[in-house]
C-alpha cells in the first residue's frame, strides 16, 4: 500500500509503552450484558491482570441504529471505565456485521455464492466486499467512530473489521463481476493479454472485450482454472481494499494510533504476506483443536507464518479459546495446563500479547458454548484461575516485549500456490497445501529446529536450508532464485508437485519440476498419485545414518529420471523396485534434495535431518526430547529462552549456559531444568561479564 504516513515503529512504540509488558486481555462485549455487570467485569479484569481488550467488534447496530443516527453514549461509558482502570482499548471499526436497517434498505450489499445463492443476514460478515454501498456506509461509520474517539485516553490500537474472509471469501454478485472486470483490466491492460494468460483458446473461451468476463460462477464443468485463480487473487484484493479504505481514514484522523486486523490461522482466503505491509502490527487468532495430537505443531507453524509475514516483528495473539470452542463437531475443553502451555508457545514464537475470545462467556447467541475467561459458572472456576495465573506470570517478563527470533531454516509457502494447488481437475485432490506444509514442518519441529515460514520472494540470504513442500505454483524467477541459492552454497529440499506452473497456472514445459530441474538434477515425466490408503515400501540408503532402512510412502509417486542426482531413498515394491523415491544433488556449492513421494514420518525426519546436518543447522538446544519445544527471543544484549513441554512425561533438560528463571519469584539461576508434563520454563540470559583482560601492551 502506498502510504506515506506509514510509520509502524513510532506507533508501536506508543502502544508498547502503554501496555508496559506482554499485553493480556480478550474480546470484550459488554453490550451483551446489563450495565451492572461492567463493574464486576472491571474488578475481575484487575484480578486477571487484563491490560488490553478488543472492543465493540460487532457493535454497528448499536452505534448506528438508523442511517447516520450515531449514538456513542453506551461505548463512551465503557471507554471511560476502561481508561479509569488503565485498560487499553483495541477499538474496532465495527464494520464486521452490517446492521439490519442497512440490509433492509439495500439487500444488494448481501454476498452471493458461485451458484447464485444470496446469503441472508442473521449471522455476520454478510457483505459483498465490492459493494459500493457497503464500502460507503462502512467509510462513514469509521469516520464517525474515529472522529468521536480520536482523543480518548483508552484508545491504543485500531481493530479494523474482523477476521476478513473467514466466512465470505469471495462474492459472485454483479457488483463483484464489475469490480473483477476493473481488476482484470488493470492487471492485463488488454483483452489479448488476458486471453494469453488464461489460455482461452481452450474450450472456445476467447474474449473480445473485458465486458464479457464473469466471475467463475457454477458452470457445467470445470471453470477456467486461470480465471478461478485470478478470482481468488481478486477476492483477496477486494477484502484488502476494504481494509485499506478503513485504514486510510484512521491514519488521517489518528495518525499516531497503530492499526491492525486479526487474521485467522490457517485461513486460505487472505494472503498475510500481501496484507502485512498495510498494517502496523500483525494479529492472529489461533484455535488449535485439543483433540488433535499434532495441534501444537500446526499452531507452531501458523505462528511462524504470522511472525515472518510481519518481517520478524512481534505480533499479537488477538484471540484464542480459554477452553472449548463452539464451532467444531465435537468441542473439547482444554485440560489443566494446556491453555497456559499454548499461550506461552505463542509468546515463545514472537507474540507480544495473549488475548482470548472472549472475556465473559455469552449467555445467549450462537457462541454461548464457546468458553470465556469468565465462564457461565463465574470466576470461582478452574478456567478463571488458570487465566488469572497466566496474567500474573506474563506480567513477570516485560523484557520479552519487542524481542526477535533468528532462524536458519526457511520453509516456503505462498497463498497463490495454495489457491492454484487446490483447484479442481488435478492429478490428485488429496495433495493439500496446509497438510503438505505440515508434513515438512513437523520433522523440523521434532528435531528442535527453529523455522521461518516465508514467501518465495523473501530474502533467503540468511538461511542455510530452504524447504519447498509441494509448491505447485512457482514463477521462473523464483525458481531461478532457488537455483542460485543452492549454487551459492545453500541446502534445498523440494517435494513432488513443486514448480509445476507459472503465475497464470500454465505448465513449465520440458519436464517437471520446470525451473528447479537443473538444481535438483532430476526430471519427471508423469505423476502416479496413489489411491486413498495405498502405501508402498521404500528402502533407505545403504550408508548408516538417521534414515530408517525400510519405510513406506503414500499419496504420490513419480518415476524420476536422474540427471546428475543420486538416490537417497528408493522404492522397494515389485514393479517400482530400485526407482528413486528421494534424491540428492550437488549443484554449485550447495546441495539439493528431491522427494518424490510422501515418506512416513520417521523416514521424512531422517531425510530432513540429513539436510539439516549438511547445512550445518543446529537445534535450538543441543539435547531436546521429542515433544519439547525451545525458542530464543533476542533483545539488545540479552535473550530469553522459552522451553515448552508438550508431552505427558517429565523431562530434565540441560542448558548450554547458566540462566535466570524468570517465572520464579526469586529469579533463581539454573543450568538444568525439570519440566513436568505441559510445563513451561522462561529463562533469561545472564549479563555478560565486562571484559577485564588487560589490553596488550
Ligand atoms: C473468531 C471470531 C470471534 C469468535 C471466535 C470464536 O473466528 O473472530 O468473533 O467468533 O472466532 O472462536
XYZ file of C-alpha atoms in Angstrom, residues 365-664:
300
model
C -26.360 -16.165 20.841
C -24.536 -18.609 18.602
C -21.397 -18.717 20.723
C -22.838 -19.374 24.160
C -20.981 -22.691 24.398
C -17.665 -21.083 23.459
C -15.569 -20.707 26.581
C -14.807 -17.288 28.052
C -12.247 -16.077 30.577
C -15.206 -15.752 32.936
C -17.236 -18.940 32.378
C -21.004 -19.374 32.864
C -20.193 -20.729 36.316
C -18.452 -17.469 37.254
C -14.948 -16.562 38.379
C -14.524 -19.240 41.077
C -13.654 -21.762 38.395
C -10.656 -23.617 37.032
C -10.702 -21.641 33.799
C -10.688 -18.253 35.506
C -7.991 -19.338 37.956
C -5.751 -20.550 35.129
C -6.377 -17.368 33.203
C -5.565 -15.133 36.182
C -2.435 -17.143 36.989
C -1.245 -16.723 33.424
C -1.917 -12.983 33.541
C 0.285 -12.733 36.641
C 3.002 -14.845 35.031
C 3.117 -12.860 31.798
C 3.490 -9.664 33.815
C 6.806 -11.000 35.140
C 8.599 -10.872 31.791
C 8.331 -7.389 30.293
C 11.814 -7.921 28.858
C 10.296 -10.209 26.231
C 8.480 -7.348 24.530
C 9.967 -6.350 21.191
C 12.496 -9.205 21.111
C 13.094 -11.145 17.900
C 13.846 -14.687 16.756
C 16.590 -15.732 14.366
C 16.279 -18.960 12.412
C 18.473 -20.583 9.763
C 15.785 -22.657 8.063
C 13.093 -21.273 5.778
C 10.011 -23.181 4.709
C 8.458 -21.610 1.621
C 4.757 -21.060 1.377
C 2.652 -18.932 -0.920
C -1.081 -18.240 -0.882
C -1.157 -18.072 -4.702
C 0.281 -21.568 -4.870
C -2.246 -22.696 -2.226
C -5.121 -21.306 -4.328
C -3.783 -22.876 -7.520
C -2.865 -26.224 -5.947
C -6.352 -26.820 -4.608
C -8.227 -26.074 -7.837
C -10.141 -28.897 -9.483
C -9.003 -31.183 -12.312
C -5.587 -32.085 -10.889
C -3.744 -35.431 -10.669
C -4.971 -35.882 -7.076
C -7.358 -33.951 -4.876
C -5.539 -35.274 -1.816
C -2.491 -33.037 -2.171
C -3.483 -30.181 0.135
C -1.388 -27.124 0.828
C -1.545 -26.987 4.625
C -1.087 -30.741 5.002
C 1.959 -30.695 2.775
C 3.467 -27.741 4.611
C 2.915 -29.555 7.909
C 4.453 -32.769 6.528
C 7.695 -30.769 6.196
C 7.318 -28.532 9.229
C 6.631 -31.365 11.693
C 10.005 -33.128 11.241
C 11.809 -29.834 11.816
C 9.704 -29.264 14.921
C 10.518 -32.784 16.125
C 14.212 -32.164 15.529
C 14.027 -28.986 17.640
C 14.998 -26.741 14.747
C 13.545 -23.218 14.542
C 11.866 -22.357 11.244
C 10.832 -19.212 9.411
C 7.877 -19.655 7.087
C 8.387 -17.211 4.256
C 7.220 -16.294 0.768
C 9.328 -17.485 -2.198
C 10.109 -13.832 -2.924
C 11.675 -13.318 0.529
C 15.360 -12.568 1.014
C 16.902 -16.020 1.535
C 20.476 -14.907 2.156
C 20.326 -15.509 5.922
C 19.124 -19.096 5.574
C 21.216 -22.231 5.268
C 18.373 -24.583 4.438
C 15.254 -23.872 2.384
C 12.354 -26.322 2.241
C 9.849 -26.331 -0.620
C 6.828 -28.532 0.176
C 4.690 -29.196 -2.935
C 4.827 -25.569 -4.024
C 2.817 -26.167 -7.193
C 2.916 -22.595 -8.486
C 6.422 -21.204 -8.746
C 7.426 -18.455 -11.139
C 10.505 -18.980 -13.293
C 12.021 -16.004 -11.459
C 11.562 -17.595 -8.034
C 12.739 -20.937 -9.403
C 15.946 -19.296 -10.653
C 16.395 -17.639 -7.301
C 16.222 -21.017 -5.560
C 18.736 -22.484 -8.004
C 21.104 -19.601 -7.269
C 20.580 -20.120 -3.545
C 21.890 -23.681 -3.985
C 24.672 -22.741 -6.363
C 25.857 -20.209 -3.770
C 26.138 -22.901 -1.098
C 22.617 -23.259 0.312
C 20.788 -26.525 1.011
C 17.426 -27.073 -0.639
C 14.731 -29.716 -0.135
C 11.942 -29.850 -2.726
C 8.959 -32.174 -2.639
C 6.888 -33.520 -5.514
C 4.400 -31.356 -7.430
C 6.517 -28.236 -6.860
C 7.421 -25.792 -9.603
C 4.745 -27.149 -11.931
C 3.012 -23.982 -13.170
C 3.695 -20.273 -13.597
C 1.708 -17.348 -12.182
C -1.061 -17.955 -14.731
C -1.370 -21.671 -13.928
C 0.396 -22.635 -17.191
C 2.764 -25.583 -17.033
C 6.537 -25.055 -17.155
C 7.437 -27.262 -20.138
C 10.296 -29.642 -20.752
C 9.851 -31.979 -17.783
C 8.883 -31.416 -14.162
C 9.730 -29.609 -11.941
C 10.395 -26.962 -14.601
C 12.562 -24.220 -13.143
C 14.107 -26.483 -10.472
C 15.189 -29.412 -12.647
C 18.742 -28.288 -13.091
C 19.436 -27.563 -9.438
C 17.801 -30.845 -8.408
C 19.482 -32.916 -11.119
C 16.252 -34.798 -11.884
C 13.468 -34.777 -14.434
C 9.938 -36.155 -14.141
C 7.559 -37.083 -16.952
C 4.472 -38.438 -15.214
C 2.661 -38.408 -11.889
C 1.346 -41.525 -10.187
C -0.974 -40.333 -7.440
C -1.917 -43.085 -5.017
C -5.370 -44.309 -4.087
C -6.588 -43.433 -0.598
C -4.963 -45.793 1.888
C -2.431 -47.224 -0.582
C 1.112 -47.424 0.794
C 4.274 -48.591 -0.915
C 7.543 -49.768 0.579
C 10.676 -47.622 0.381
C 14.235 -48.572 1.213
C 16.662 -46.222 2.940
C 20.254 -45.595 1.940
C 22.963 -48.214 2.422
C 25.247 -45.854 4.351
C 24.466 -45.552 8.074
C 22.504 -42.531 9.223
C 19.182 -41.333 10.502
C 17.034 -42.533 7.609
C 15.498 -45.895 8.598
C 16.478 -48.797 6.294
C 12.863 -49.545 5.450
C 9.782 -47.384 5.440
C 6.747 -46.506 3.372
C 5.456 -43.787 1.143
C 1.898 -42.871 0.251
C -0.150 -40.209 -1.538
C 2.069 -39.874 -4.624
C 4.827 -41.466 -6.694
C 6.894 -40.267 -9.592
C 9.134 -42.124 -11.984
C 12.152 -39.860 -11.519
C 14.882 -39.759 -14.182
C 18.272 -38.957 -12.692
C 20.108 -36.122 -14.417
C 23.095 -35.941 -12.128
C 21.408 -36.583 -8.779
C 21.998 -39.764 -6.790
C 19.408 -41.848 -4.983
C 18.943 -41.344 -1.246
C 15.765 -43.384 -0.848
C 14.342 -45.881 -3.306
C 11.029 -47.592 -3.911
C 11.092 -51.270 -2.995
C 7.797 -52.727 -4.246
C 7.889 -55.178 -7.166
C 7.207 -53.009 -10.181
C 8.916 -49.912 -8.783
C 11.875 -51.639 -7.099
C 15.028 -49.537 -7.318
C 13.327 -46.416 -8.690
C 14.321 -43.187 -6.883
C 11.973 -42.032 -4.127
C 14.310 -39.283 -2.885
C 17.455 -37.905 -4.443
C 20.373 -35.664 -3.589
C 22.346 -33.499 -5.976
C 25.366 -31.251 -5.670
C 24.738 -28.041 -7.547
C 27.472 -25.428 -7.440
C 28.495 -25.023 -3.821
C 25.217 -26.370 -2.414
C 23.083 -29.484 -2.127
C 19.561 -30.003 -3.455
C 17.266 -32.847 -2.430
C 14.104 -34.026 -4.160
C 11.404 -36.153 -2.530
C 9.089 -37.925 -4.978
C 6.580 -39.407 -2.536
C 5.204 -38.716 0.944
C 7.503 -40.742 3.211
C 6.262 -41.948 6.597
C 7.117 -39.619 9.497
C 10.312 -41.393 10.629
C 11.706 -41.550 7.098
C 10.839 -37.909 6.496
C 12.527 -36.943 9.768
C 15.614 -38.837 8.617
C 15.717 -37.072 5.264
C 15.148 -33.624 6.749
C 17.681 -34.403 9.498
C 20.295 -35.161 6.830
C 19.515 -31.913 5.063
C 19.943 -30.045 8.381
C 23.239 -31.794 9.024
C 24.529 -30.979 5.527
C 23.518 -27.371 6.023
C 25.092 -27.111 9.479
C 21.718 -26.310 11.050
C 21.574 -26.996 14.805
C 18.534 -27.458 17.042
C 17.737 -24.589 19.435
C 19.111 -26.660 22.362
C 21.699 -29.430 21.919
C 19.535 -32.100 23.572
C 15.809 -31.693 23.278
C 13.449 -34.633 23.900
C 10.819 -35.141 21.185
C 7.784 -33.026 22.015
C 9.749 -30.432 23.948
C 9.947 -27.154 22.079
C 12.534 -24.419 22.626
C 12.758 -20.950 21.218
C 15.028 -17.986 21.820
C 13.837 -14.385 21.653
C 16.741 -11.984 21.492
C 16.787 -8.393 22.694
C 19.529 -5.837 22.863
C 22.382 -7.577 24.707
C 20.241 -10.340 26.234
C 17.937 -13.137 25.214
C 15.120 -15.189 26.667
C 14.884 -18.949 26.173
C 11.387 -20.435 26.397
C 11.132 -24.221 26.802
C 7.728 -25.910 26.435
C 6.929 -29.488 27.359
C 4.135 -30.644 25.045
C 4.399 -34.228 26.308
C 2.788 -36.154 29.169
C 6.186 -37.061 30.654
C 8.566 -35.163 32.935
C 11.831 -34.125 31.292
C 15.125 -32.917 32.699
C 16.908 -30.645 30.300
C 20.479 -29.391 30.470
C 21.085 -25.883 29.313
C 24.210 -24.827 27.458
C 24.686 -21.840 29.796
C 23.570 -20.526 33.189
C 20.178 -18.827 33.029
C 17.832 -16.957 35.293
C 14.397 -18.495 35.741
C 12.156 -15.526 35.013
C 8.973 -17.175 36.287
C 10.161 -17.946 39.812
